[in-house]
Coordinates of C-alpha atoms and ligand atoms in Angstrom, one line a residue:
M1 CA 0.0 0.0 0.0
T2 CA 1.4 3.4 -0.9
D3 CA 0.3 7.0 -1.2
N4 CA 1.8 10.4 -1.3
H5 CA 1.3 11.2 2.3
S6 CA 4.7 11.2 4.0
S7 CA 3.8 11.5 7.7
K8 CA 1.9 8.3 8.2
A9 CA 2.2 6.7 11.6
Q10 CA 2.3 3.2 10.2
P11 CA 4.9 1.9 7.7
D12 CA 4.0 0.4 4.4
C13 CA 6.8 -2.1 4.8
D14 CA 9.7 -2.9 7.1
V15 CA 12.5 -2.2 4.7
V16 CA 13.1 -0.3 1.5
V17 CA 16.2 -1.4 -0.5
V18 CA 17.4 1.0 -3.1
G19 CA 19.6 -0.5 -5.9
S20 CA 20.0 -4.0 -7.2
G21 CA 23.7 -4.6 -7.5
F22 CA 25.6 -7.0 -5.4
A23 CA 24.5 -5.4 -2.1
G24 CA 20.9 -4.7 -3.1
I25 CA 20.1 -8.2 -4.3
Y26 CA 21.5 -9.7 -1.2
A27 CA 19.7 -7.2 1.0
L28 CA 16.4 -8.1 -0.5
W29 CA 17.1 -11.8 0.1
Q30 CA 18.2 -11.1 3.7
A31 CA 15.0 -9.1 4.4
R32 CA 12.8 -12.0 3.2
Q33 CA 14.9 -14.6 5.1
R34 CA 14.3 -12.7 8.3
G35 CA 10.6 -12.4 7.8
L36 CA 10.6 -8.7 7.0
S37 CA 8.5 -7.1 4.4
V38 CA 10.5 -5.3 1.7
R39 CA 10.3 -3.1 -1.4
G40 CA 13.2 -2.7 -3.8
F41 CA 13.7 0.1 -6.3
E42 CA 16.1 0.1 -9.2
R43 CA 16.5 2.9 -11.8
G44 CA 17.7 0.4 -14.5
S45 CA 15.4 -2.0 -16.3
D46 CA 17.3 -5.0 -14.9
V47 CA 19.4 -5.9 -11.9
G48 CA 23.2 -5.4 -11.9
G49 CA 23.9 -1.8 -10.7
T50 CA 27.4 -0.9 -11.9
W51 CA 27.4 -4.1 -14.0
Y52 CA 24.1 -3.1 -15.7
W53 CA 25.2 0.4 -16.7
N54 CA 28.8 0.0 -17.7
A55 CA 28.0 -2.1 -20.8
Y56 CA 30.8 -0.6 -23.0
P57 CA 32.8 -3.0 -25.2
G58 CA 35.7 -4.5 -23.2
A59 CA 34.2 -3.9 -19.8
R60 CA 35.6 -6.5 -17.4
C61 CA 36.2 -6.9 -13.7
D62 CA 39.8 -6.6 -12.4
V63 CA 39.1 -9.0 -9.5
E64 CA 39.0 -12.7 -10.3
S65 CA 35.6 -14.2 -10.7
Y66 CA 36.4 -16.8 -8.1
N67 CA 36.7 -14.0 -5.6
Y68 CA 34.1 -11.6 -7.1
A69 CA 31.0 -13.6 -6.4
Y70 CA 28.5 -14.4 -3.7
F71 CA 29.1 -17.2 -1.2
F72 CA 26.0 -17.0 1.0
N73 CA 24.2 -19.7 -0.9
N74 CA 25.8 -23.1 -1.7
D75 CA 23.4 -23.7 -4.6
V76 CA 24.3 -20.5 -6.3
V77 CA 28.0 -21.3 -6.0
R78 CA 27.4 -24.9 -7.3
E79 CA 25.1 -24.0 -10.1
W80 CA 26.9 -21.1 -11.7
N81 CA 29.7 -21.6 -14.2
W82 CA 32.1 -18.7 -14.7
S83 CA 33.5 -18.9 -18.2
D84 CA 36.3 -16.5 -17.5
A85 CA 38.7 -16.1 -14.6
C86 CA 38.1 -12.3 -14.7
A87 CA 34.5 -12.1 -16.0
G88 CA 33.3 -9.5 -18.4
Q89 CA 30.4 -7.1 -17.9
H90 CA 27.8 -9.2 -19.7
E91 CA 28.7 -12.3 -17.7
I92 CA 28.6 -10.5 -14.3
Q93 CA 25.3 -9.0 -15.2
R94 CA 23.9 -12.4 -16.2
Y95 CA 25.2 -13.8 -13.0
L96 CA 23.5 -11.2 -10.9
R97 CA 20.2 -11.8 -12.8
F98 CA 20.7 -15.6 -12.1
V99 CA 21.2 -15.0 -8.4
A100 CA 18.2 -12.6 -8.3
E101 CA 16.0 -15.3 -10.0
R102 CA 17.4 -18.1 -7.9
C103 CA 16.8 -16.2 -4.7
E104 CA 13.3 -15.0 -5.8
V105 CA 13.9 -11.3 -5.2
L106 CA 12.8 -10.0 -8.6
K107 CA 9.2 -9.9 -7.4
D108 CA 10.1 -7.3 -4.8
I109 CA 11.9 -4.9 -7.2
T110 CA 10.2 -2.0 -9.0
F111 CA 12.4 -1.4 -12.0
N112 CA 12.9 1.8 -14.1
T113 CA 12.2 3.8 -11.0
K114 CA 14.6 6.2 -9.3
V115 CA 14.5 7.0 -5.7
I116 CA 14.7 10.8 -5.5
A117 CA 14.3 11.5 -1.8
A118 CA 14.3 9.9 1.6
R119 CA 13.0 11.8 4.6
Y120 CA 13.1 10.9 8.3
D121 CA 10.0 11.7 10.3
E122 CA 10.8 12.5 13.9
E123 CA 7.2 12.0 15.0
T124 CA 7.0 8.5 13.8
G125 CA 10.7 7.4 13.6
L126 CA 9.9 6.2 10.0
W127 CA 11.5 6.9 6.7
S128 CA 9.5 8.2 3.7
V129 CA 11.1 7.2 0.4
Q130 CA 9.9 9.0 -2.7
T131 CA 10.3 7.7 -6.2
S132 CA 10.5 9.3 -9.6
A133 CA 7.1 7.6 -10.3
G134 CA 5.5 9.8 -7.7
E135 CA 5.2 7.0 -5.1
T136 CA 6.0 7.5 -1.4
I137 CA 6.7 4.4 0.7
V138 CA 7.0 4.7 4.4
C139 CA 9.3 2.2 6.0
R140 CA 11.1 1.4 9.3
Y141 CA 14.6 0.9 7.7
A142 CA 16.1 2.3 4.5
V143 CA 19.0 0.5 2.9
L144 CA 20.6 2.6 0.2
A145 CA 22.6 0.0 -1.7
I146 CA 23.4 2.5 -4.4
G147 CA 27.0 1.6 -5.0
A148 CA 30.2 3.6 -5.0
L149 CA 30.6 4.2 -8.8
S150 CA 27.1 4.9 -9.9
D151 CA 27.0 8.6 -10.3
P152 CA 28.8 9.6 -13.5
K153 CA 30.9 12.7 -13.4
A154 CA 29.7 15.4 -15.7
P155 CA 32.4 16.2 -18.2
D156 CA 33.7 19.5 -17.1
I157 CA 34.7 20.6 -20.6
K158 CA 33.4 23.6 -22.4
G159 CA 31.1 23.0 -25.4
V160 CA 30.0 19.4 -24.7
S161 CA 26.5 20.0 -26.0
D162 CA 27.8 21.7 -29.1
F163 CA 29.2 18.6 -30.7
A164 CA 27.4 17.7 -33.9
G165 CA 28.4 14.0 -33.9
E166 CA 27.5 11.1 -31.7
A167 CA 28.5 11.1 -28.0
Y168 CA 28.6 8.1 -25.6
F169 CA 29.5 7.6 -22.0
T170 CA 31.1 4.4 -20.9
S171 CA 29.1 4.7 -17.7
S172 CA 25.8 4.5 -19.6
W173 CA 26.7 2.7 -22.8
P174 CA 23.6 1.8 -24.9
K175 CA 22.6 -1.8 -24.4
D176 CA 20.7 -2.2 -27.6
G177 CA 23.7 -2.8 -29.9
S178 CA 22.9 0.5 -31.6
V179 CA 26.5 1.9 -31.4
D180 CA 28.3 1.4 -34.6
L181 CA 31.8 2.8 -34.7
R182 CA 32.9 1.0 -37.9
G183 CA 35.0 3.3 -40.1
K184 CA 34.4 6.3 -37.9
R185 CA 36.7 8.9 -36.4
V186 CA 36.4 8.4 -32.6
G187 CA 37.8 10.5 -29.8
V188 CA 38.0 9.0 -26.3
I189 CA 38.4 11.3 -23.3
G190 CA 39.7 9.5 -20.2
T191 CA 42.3 6.8 -19.6
G192 CA 41.2 5.2 -16.3
S193 CA 40.0 1.5 -16.2
S194 CA 37.1 2.2 -18.5
G195 CA 39.2 4.1 -21.1
V196 CA 41.9 1.4 -21.0
Q197 CA 39.3 -1.3 -21.6
V198 CA 37.2 0.4 -24.3
I199 CA 40.1 1.9 -26.4
P200 CA 41.4 -1.4 -27.8
E201 CA 37.9 -2.4 -28.7
I202 CA 37.2 0.8 -30.5
A203 CA 40.5 0.6 -32.3
K204 CA 39.4 -2.7 -33.8
V205 CA 36.7 -1.1 -35.8
A206 CA 37.2 2.7 -36.0
A207 CA 39.0 4.4 -38.9
E208 CA 40.8 6.8 -36.6
V209 CA 41.1 6.8 -32.8
Y210 CA 42.3 9.8 -30.8
V211 CA 43.0 9.2 -27.1
F212 CA 42.8 12.4 -25.0
Q213 CA 44.9 11.6 -21.9
R214 CA 45.1 13.9 -18.9
T215 CA 46.9 11.5 -16.6
A216 CA 48.7 8.2 -17.5
N217 CA 47.9 5.2 -15.4
Y218 CA 49.7 2.0 -14.5
V219 CA 48.6 -0.8 -16.8
T220 CA 49.3 -4.4 -15.7
P221 CA 48.6 -7.8 -17.3
T222 CA 45.1 -9.1 -16.8
A223 CA 44.3 -12.5 -15.2
A224 CA 41.4 -13.0 -17.7
G225 CA 41.3 -16.4 -19.3
P226 CA 39.7 -19.8 -18.8
M227 CA 38.6 -20.8 -15.3
D228 CA 40.8 -23.6 -13.8
P229 CA 38.5 -26.7 -13.3
K230 CA 40.4 -27.6 -10.1
L231 CA 39.6 -24.3 -8.7
V232 CA 35.9 -24.6 -9.6
A233 CA 35.8 -28.0 -7.9
A234 CA 37.4 -26.5 -4.8
L235 CA 35.0 -23.6 -4.8
R236 CA 32.0 -26.0 -4.8
E237 CA 33.2 -28.3 -2.1
D238 CA 32.6 -26.0 0.9
P239 CA 31.5 -22.5 -0.1
Q240 CA 30.8 -21.5 3.5
A241 CA 34.4 -22.2 4.5
I242 CA 35.5 -19.9 1.7
R243 CA 33.1 -17.3 2.8
R244 CA 34.4 -17.4 6.4
A245 CA 38.0 -17.4 5.2
F246 CA 37.5 -14.3 3.0
R247 CA 36.4 -12.4 6.1
E248 CA 39.7 -13.2 7.8
T249 CA 41.8 -11.7 5.0
F250 CA 43.0 -8.1 4.4
G251 CA 41.2 -7.5 1.1
G252 CA 38.1 -9.7 1.5
H253 CA 39.5 -12.3 -0.8
T254 CA 42.3 -14.7 -1.3
P255 CA 44.4 -13.7 -4.4
L256 CA 45.2 -16.8 -6.4
R257 CA 48.8 -15.7 -6.7
M258 CA 51.0 -13.5 -4.7
G259 CA 54.7 -13.1 -3.8
D260 CA 55.9 -14.9 -0.7
Q261 CA 59.2 -13.1 -0.2
R262 CA 59.9 -9.8 1.4
Y263 CA 61.5 -6.9 -0.5
Y264 CA 63.9 -6.3 2.4
D265 CA 65.1 -9.9 2.5
L266 CA 66.3 -9.8 -1.1
D267 CA 69.3 -8.3 -2.9
A268 CA 68.9 -6.4 -6.2
A269 CA 69.2 -9.4 -8.5
E270 CA 66.7 -11.4 -6.4
R271 CA 64.2 -8.5 -6.4
E272 CA 64.4 -8.2 -10.2
R273 CA 63.7 -11.9 -10.5
V274 CA 60.8 -11.7 -8.1
L275 CA 59.4 -8.8 -10.1
Q276 CA 59.7 -10.6 -13.4
D277 CA 58.0 -13.7 -11.9
A278 CA 55.2 -11.6 -10.6
W279 CA 54.8 -9.9 -14.0
D280 CA 54.7 -13.2 -15.8
G281 CA 52.3 -14.6 -13.1
K282 CA 50.0 -11.6 -13.4
Y283 CA 50.3 -10.5 -9.7
I284 CA 52.8 -7.7 -10.0
G285 CA 50.9 -5.5 -7.5
L286 CA 51.5 -8.2 -4.9
A287 CA 55.1 -9.1 -6.0
F288 CA 56.4 -8.8 -2.4
R289 CA 54.8 -9.7 0.9
D290 CA 55.7 -6.2 2.0
A291 CA 54.6 -4.6 -1.3
Y292 CA 52.8 -1.9 0.8
L293 CA 56.1 -0.4 2.0
P294 CA 57.3 2.7 0.1
E295 CA 60.6 1.2 -1.1
A296 CA 58.9 -2.0 -2.3
N297 CA 56.2 0.1 -3.9
A298 CA 58.8 2.3 -5.7
A299 CA 60.5 -0.8 -7.0
I300 CA 57.2 -2.1 -8.4
S301 CA 56.4 1.3 -9.9
D302 CA 59.8 1.5 -11.6
F303 CA 59.6 -2.0 -12.9
L304 CA 56.1 -1.3 -14.3
R305 CA 57.2 1.8 -16.1
Q306 CA 59.9 -0.1 -17.8
K307 CA 57.5 -3.0 -18.8
M308 CA 55.0 -0.5 -20.1
R309 CA 57.5 1.4 -22.2
E310 CA 58.7 -1.8 -23.8
Q311 CA 55.2 -2.4 -25.3
V312 CA 55.1 0.8 -27.2
N313 CA 57.1 1.4 -30.4
D314 CA 57.1 5.2 -30.6
A315 CA 59.3 6.8 -28.0
W316 CA 57.2 10.0 -27.5
T317 CA 54.0 7.9 -27.1
A318 CA 55.8 5.5 -24.7
D319 CA 57.1 8.3 -22.6
H320 CA 53.6 9.8 -22.3
L321 CA 51.8 6.5 -21.5
V322 CA 54.0 5.9 -18.5
P323 CA 52.8 7.4 -15.2
W324 CA 55.3 9.6 -13.5
D325 CA 53.1 11.6 -11.2
H326 CA 52.0 8.9 -8.7
P327 CA 53.2 5.6 -7.3
Y328 CA 51.6 2.3 -8.2
G329 CA 48.3 2.1 -6.3
G330 CA 47.9 5.8 -5.8
K331 CA 45.2 5.6 -8.4
R332 CA 43.3 2.5 -9.3
P333 CA 45.7 0.6 -11.6
C334 CA 44.3 -0.7 -14.9
Q335 CA 44.6 -4.2 -16.3
S336 CA 45.0 -5.0 -20.0
D337 CA 47.3 -7.0 -22.2
V338 CA 46.5 -5.1 -25.3
Y339 CA 45.9 -1.4 -24.3
L340 CA 49.5 -0.2 -24.7
K341 CA 50.1 -2.1 -27.9
T342 CA 47.0 -0.5 -29.4
F343 CA 49.1 2.7 -29.8
N344 CA 51.4 0.8 -32.2
Q345 CA 48.6 0.9 -34.8
A346 CA 48.9 3.7 -37.3
H347 CA 45.3 4.8 -36.8
V348 CA 45.6 5.3 -33.0
R349 CA 47.0 8.6 -31.7
L350 CA 47.7 9.8 -28.2
I351 CA 46.9 13.4 -27.4
S352 CA 48.7 14.5 -24.2
L353 CA 46.4 17.0 -22.5
P354 CA 49.0 18.4 -20.0
E355 CA 50.9 19.8 -23.1
T356 CA 47.9 20.5 -25.3
P357 CA 44.8 20.9 -23.2
I358 CA 41.3 20.7 -24.6
E359 CA 40.1 24.2 -25.1
E360 CA 36.6 23.3 -26.1
I361 CA 34.4 20.8 -27.8
V362 CA 33.2 22.3 -31.1
P363 CA 30.5 21.0 -33.6
E364 CA 33.1 19.2 -35.7
G365 CA 35.2 17.7 -33.0
I366 CA 37.7 18.6 -30.2
R367 CA 39.8 21.7 -30.2
T368 CA 43.0 21.6 -28.2
T369 CA 45.5 24.4 -27.8
A370 CA 47.4 22.9 -30.8
E371 CA 44.7 21.8 -33.3
T372 CA 41.1 20.9 -34.0
I373 CA 40.6 17.2 -34.4
A374 CA 37.6 16.3 -36.5
L375 CA 35.5 13.5 -35.1
D376 CA 32.3 11.6 -35.8
V377 CA 32.0 10.2 -32.3
I378 CA 33.2 11.3 -28.8
V379 CA 33.4 8.6 -26.0
Y380 CA 33.5 10.0 -22.5
A381 CA 35.3 7.6 -20.2
T382 CA 35.6 10.4 -17.6
G383 CA 34.7 8.5 -14.4
F384 CA 32.4 9.1 -11.5
D385 CA 31.6 11.3 -8.6
A386 CA 32.6 8.4 -6.5
I387 CA 31.4 7.1 -3.2
S388 CA 29.6 10.3 -1.9
G389 CA 28.2 11.2 -5.3
P390 CA 25.5 8.5 -5.3
V391 CA 24.4 9.6 -1.8
F392 CA 24.1 13.2 -2.8
A393 CA 22.0 12.2 -5.9
I394 CA 19.2 11.4 -3.4
D395 CA 17.7 14.2 -1.4
I396 CA 18.2 12.7 2.1
S397 CA 17.1 14.5 5.2
G398 CA 17.3 13.3 8.8
V399 CA 16.7 14.6 12.3
G400 CA 15.7 18.3 12.3
G401 CA 15.3 18.2 8.5
R402 CA 19.1 18.3 8.1
S403 CA 20.3 17.2 4.7
I404 CA 23.1 14.8 4.4
K405 CA 24.7 17.2 1.9
D406 CA 25.0 19.8 4.7
E407 CA 26.3 17.2 7.1
W408 CA 29.0 16.1 4.7
V409 CA 29.9 19.6 3.4
D410 CA 33.5 19.0 4.5
G411 CA 33.5 15.4 3.3
P412 CA 31.8 12.2 4.3
L413 CA 31.4 11.4 8.0
N414 CA 29.9 8.2 9.3
Y415 CA 30.6 5.3 11.6
L416 CA 31.8 1.9 10.2
G417 CA 31.0 3.1 6.7
T418 CA 27.3 2.3 7.1
M419 CA 25.4 4.8 9.4
V420 CA 25.4 8.6 9.9
H421 CA 24.6 10.5 13.1
G422 CA 21.2 12.2 12.7
F423 CA 19.9 9.7 10.2
P424 CA 18.5 6.9 12.4
N425 CA 17.8 3.5 10.8
L426 CA 19.3 4.6 7.5
F427 CA 22.0 2.3 6.2
L428 CA 24.5 3.2 3.5
P429 CA 26.4 0.0 2.4
S430 CA 29.3 0.5 -0.1
S431 CA 29.6 4.2 1.0
A432 CA 32.5 6.2 2.4
M433 CA 34.9 5.0 5.1
S434 CA 34.3 1.3 4.5
P435 CA 36.8 -1.1 2.8
S436 CA 34.7 -0.4 -0.3
V437 CA 36.6 -0.2 -3.7
L438 CA 39.9 -1.2 -2.1
S439 CA 38.5 -4.5 -1.0
N440 CA 36.5 -7.3 -2.8
M441 CA 33.2 -5.5 -3.3
A442 CA 31.3 -8.8 -3.5
T443 CA 32.5 -9.9 0.0
L444 CA 31.9 -6.4 1.3
A445 CA 28.3 -6.5 0.0
E446 CA 27.7 -9.7 1.9
Q447 CA 29.4 -8.6 5.1
Q448 CA 27.7 -5.2 5.2
V449 CA 24.3 -6.5 4.5
D450 CA 24.8 -9.2 7.1
F451 CA 25.8 -6.6 9.6
I452 CA 22.9 -4.3 8.7
F453 CA 20.3 -7.1 9.0
D454 CA 21.9 -8.5 12.2
T455 CA 21.6 -4.9 13.5
I456 CA 17.9 -4.7 12.4
E457 CA 17.2 -8.0 14.1
W458 CA 18.9 -6.9 17.3
L459 CA 16.8 -3.7 17.3
D460 CA 13.6 -5.6 16.7
Q461 CA 14.5 -7.9 19.6
H462 CA 15.2 -5.0 21.9
G463 CA 11.9 -3.1 21.6
R464 CA 12.6 -1.5 18.2
P465 CA 14.6 1.5 19.3
L466 CA 16.1 3.8 16.7
L467 CA 19.8 3.6 16.1
H468 CA 22.4 6.1 15.0
P469 CA 26.1 6.5 15.7
L470 CA 27.5 9.0 18.2
P471 CA 29.3 12.0 16.7
V472 CA 32.5 11.0 18.6
S473 CA 32.4 7.5 17.0
Q474 CA 32.2 9.2 13.6
E475 CA 35.2 11.5 14.3
Q476 CA 37.3 8.5 15.6
W477 CA 36.4 6.4 12.6
R478 CA 37.4 9.2 10.2
E479 CA 40.7 9.6 12.1
E480 CA 41.3 5.8 11.9
T481 CA 40.5 5.9 8.2
L482 CA 43.0 8.7 7.7
R483 CA 45.6 6.9 9.9
Y484 CA 45.5 3.9 7.7
A485 CA 45.5 6.0 4.5
Q486 CA 48.7 7.6 5.6
R487 CA 50.4 4.2 5.5
R488 CA 49.4 3.6 1.9
P489 CA 51.9 4.8 -0.7
G490 CA 50.4 7.7 -2.7
A491 CA 47.0 7.6 -1.0
L492 CA 47.1 11.2 0.3
T493 CA 49.4 12.7 -2.3
T494 CA 47.8 11.4 -5.5
K495 CA 44.9 13.2 -7.2
S496 CA 42.5 10.3 -7.3
W497 CA 38.7 9.7 -7.1
Y498 CA 39.5 7.8 -3.8
S499 CA 39.8 11.2 -2.3
G500 CA 37.4 13.2 -4.4
A501 CA 40.2 14.9 -6.4
N502 CA 38.6 14.2 -9.8
I503 CA 35.6 16.5 -9.0
P504 CA 36.2 20.2 -9.0
G505 CA 35.4 21.7 -5.6
K506 CA 34.8 18.3 -3.9
P507 CA 36.4 18.2 -0.4
R508 CA 39.7 16.2 -0.4
V509 CA 39.0 13.4 2.1
F510 CA 40.4 9.8 1.5
M511 CA 37.1 7.9 1.5
V512 CA 38.2 4.3 1.8
Y513 CA 39.0 2.4 5.0
T514 CA 42.2 0.6 4.4
G515 CA 42.7 -1.0 7.8
G516 CA 41.8 -4.4 6.3
F517 CA 38.6 -6.4 5.9
K518 CA 39.2 -8.6 8.9
R519 CA 39.7 -5.6 11.3
Y520 CA 36.6 -3.9 9.7
N521 CA 34.4 -7.0 10.2
E522 CA 35.6 -7.5 13.7
T523 CA 34.9 -3.8 14.6
C524 CA 31.4 -4.0 13.2
Y525 CA 30.5 -7.2 15.2
R526 CA 32.2 -6.0 18.4
E527 CA 29.6 -3.1 18.3
L528 CA 26.8 -5.6 17.9
E529 CA 28.0 -8.0 20.5
N530 CA 28.4 -5.2 23.1
G531 CA 25.0 -3.6 22.5
F532 CA 26.2 -0.8 20.2
P533 CA 28.3 1.3 22.6
G534 CA 29.4 3.6 19.7
Y535 CA 25.9 4.5 18.9
E536 CA 22.9 6.2 20.4
L537 CA 19.7 4.2 20.9
L538 CA 16.6 6.4 20.8
A539 CA 13.3 5.2 22.3
P540 CA 10.7 4.3 19.7
P541 CA 8.3 7.2 19.1
R542 CA 4.9 6.7 20.7
A543 CA 3.2 7.1 17.3
R544 CA 4.4 3.8 16.0
R545 CA 4.7 1.6 19.1
G546 CA 3.1 -1.8 18.6
E547 CA 2.9 -1.5 14.9
Q548 CA 3.2 -4.8 13.1
V549 CA 4.4 -5.0 9.5
S550 CA 6.8 -7.9 9.1
G551 CA 6.0 -10.8 6.8
G552 CA 4.0 -8.7 4.2
Ligands
LIG601 P1 38.4 7.0 -13.7 O1 39.4 6.0 -13.2 O2 38.0 8.1 -12.8 O3 39.0 7.6 -15.0 C1 38.5 8.8 -15.6 C2 39.4 9.3 -16.6 O4 38.9 10.4 -17.3 C3 40.7 9.7 -16.0 O5 41.8 9.4 -16.9 C4 40.6 11.2 -15.9 O6 41.8 11.9 -15.9 C5 39.8 11.5 -17.2 N1 39.1 12.8 -17.1 C6 38.0 13.1 -16.3 N2 37.6 14.3 -16.6 C7 38.4 14.8 -17.6 C8 38.4 16.0 -18.4 N3 37.6 17.0 -18.1 N4 39.3 16.1 -19.3 C9 40.2 15.1 -19.6 N5 40.2 13.9 -18.9 C10 39.3 13.8 -18.0 O7 37.0 6.3 -14.2 P2 36.8 4.9 -14.9 O8 35.4 4.8 -15.3 O9 37.9 4.7 -15.9 O10 37.1 3.9 -13.8 C11 36.4 3.9 -12.5 C12 36.6 2.7 -11.7 O11 35.8 1.6 -12.3 C13 38.0 2.1 -11.8 O12 38.9 2.8 -11.0 C14 37.8 0.7 -11.4 O13 37.7 0.6 -10.0 C15 36.5 0.4 -12.0 P3 42.5 12.3 -14.5 O14 43.1 10.9 -14.0 O15 41.4 12.8 -13.6 O16 43.5 13.3 -14.8

């Protein structure tokens, strides 16, 4: 039952889940498992979240399929066959559809519907969630499983709308097969993971390709390829053991390969051999056990620059494709076996924007300070307003009508990456200050959703109080996040989307908790086991005492 009245004393359902990516699908399933009534909303026409929208040619996950998957359900693990060790976008989206069907959550999702606002009502202690279809749903708990990379960054370039040709964004690539780049002159702006993946695909069919690069990125070999049958068998044997084991690790997964020697235990020749082995074995970022130490990181960065240069024939192009401004890991490294070699083709040209910046996009193409490049198509691979952007895309107001935008004017502030002071019973999985994009997002989705629904169950068993973190817990959590970031080479010195530096005017706050998955998980559950000492429990408002919704 729904209407447009936002101050109802009784909820329409227990939980609203926004988004149907990894976290959203699992949240819908968890709600049903725990006997809660739930409504899901998804702006796309199918499940998948990030893996629904980023349907550009070449899109692929840089985490191995074996790790980047659900483990909560043995049947799902045993029935699904990954065709690739690092699955592509189509396969991951099909997988998420399969899980949603298998777990019977599709019936709870309203597709093609954006959630535009979520307002907390202090009288009732309930949330009113408003959709683009004009519906308002009142609920006890709101779970915004809206992802970290779901709010595309607007291209901050003059004249974008003046271009007379076709324009596409990697972040919302048409899914109907209508894009035909054969024989066309194509300009690509952006050389992050999306650019690095899409450029070789475009070069296969386009007549001319111009790559507009502002910052070069590290590009390492991909682990894509056939799945190892032995690994598949091991996965299926005891999925729950794997699930438990992942939560005991630093990154929420067990890399298939990693170096077992320490940089400091080796001499120069041994280090070179270890680096070469790691390059050949496709685990260069984890070449040493102490790869996180600055000197080991510098050795990896230098080695990578050399390996990258070797793949490019033209000296000027090679020089410019190599990153000099940040250490390995300062920005998200890219993976591709073919990207750099693509520049050896005569019809592919690198435009280095630090030397010849884009002045403006004009009807016939892109004008830099040096020339006007005529184009039929522009592809924007310009990234996202990451992590906090998706939160701001919804008009969220809490206690006293305070908007989350105002609360986060100096950068995101929350506790354990899931809850914000002044926004009781609102949960933000995959948001700021969680292991997020620097961990295995699939494991994180399961862990955060488990923690959220364990919290909800606890609240329901304790008289349904309202829960939000104490301000001091948020401050301490932000400090802890910063403390760990300081230990990470390049984290605080690199202009990356991890710290909001890709968005003009965005506060520079490192938004990812890098204390490790194990520590994160333990901290969450310590709160729950001790009755939430880092939070404030508010008595349930009189208006909704005794209300019964579950099981709808
Ligand atoms: P990224 O990694 O944020 O990359 C965006 C790219 O676009 C990056 O090279 C930017 O250069 C470039 N960019 C952005 N705005 C402009 C303008 N105005 N002019 C020129 N170049 C621009 O996004 P992706 O989609 O590639 O990857 C996102 C994540 O998805 C990735 O990290 C993986 O985790 C998966 P910059 O570096 O800012 O100088």
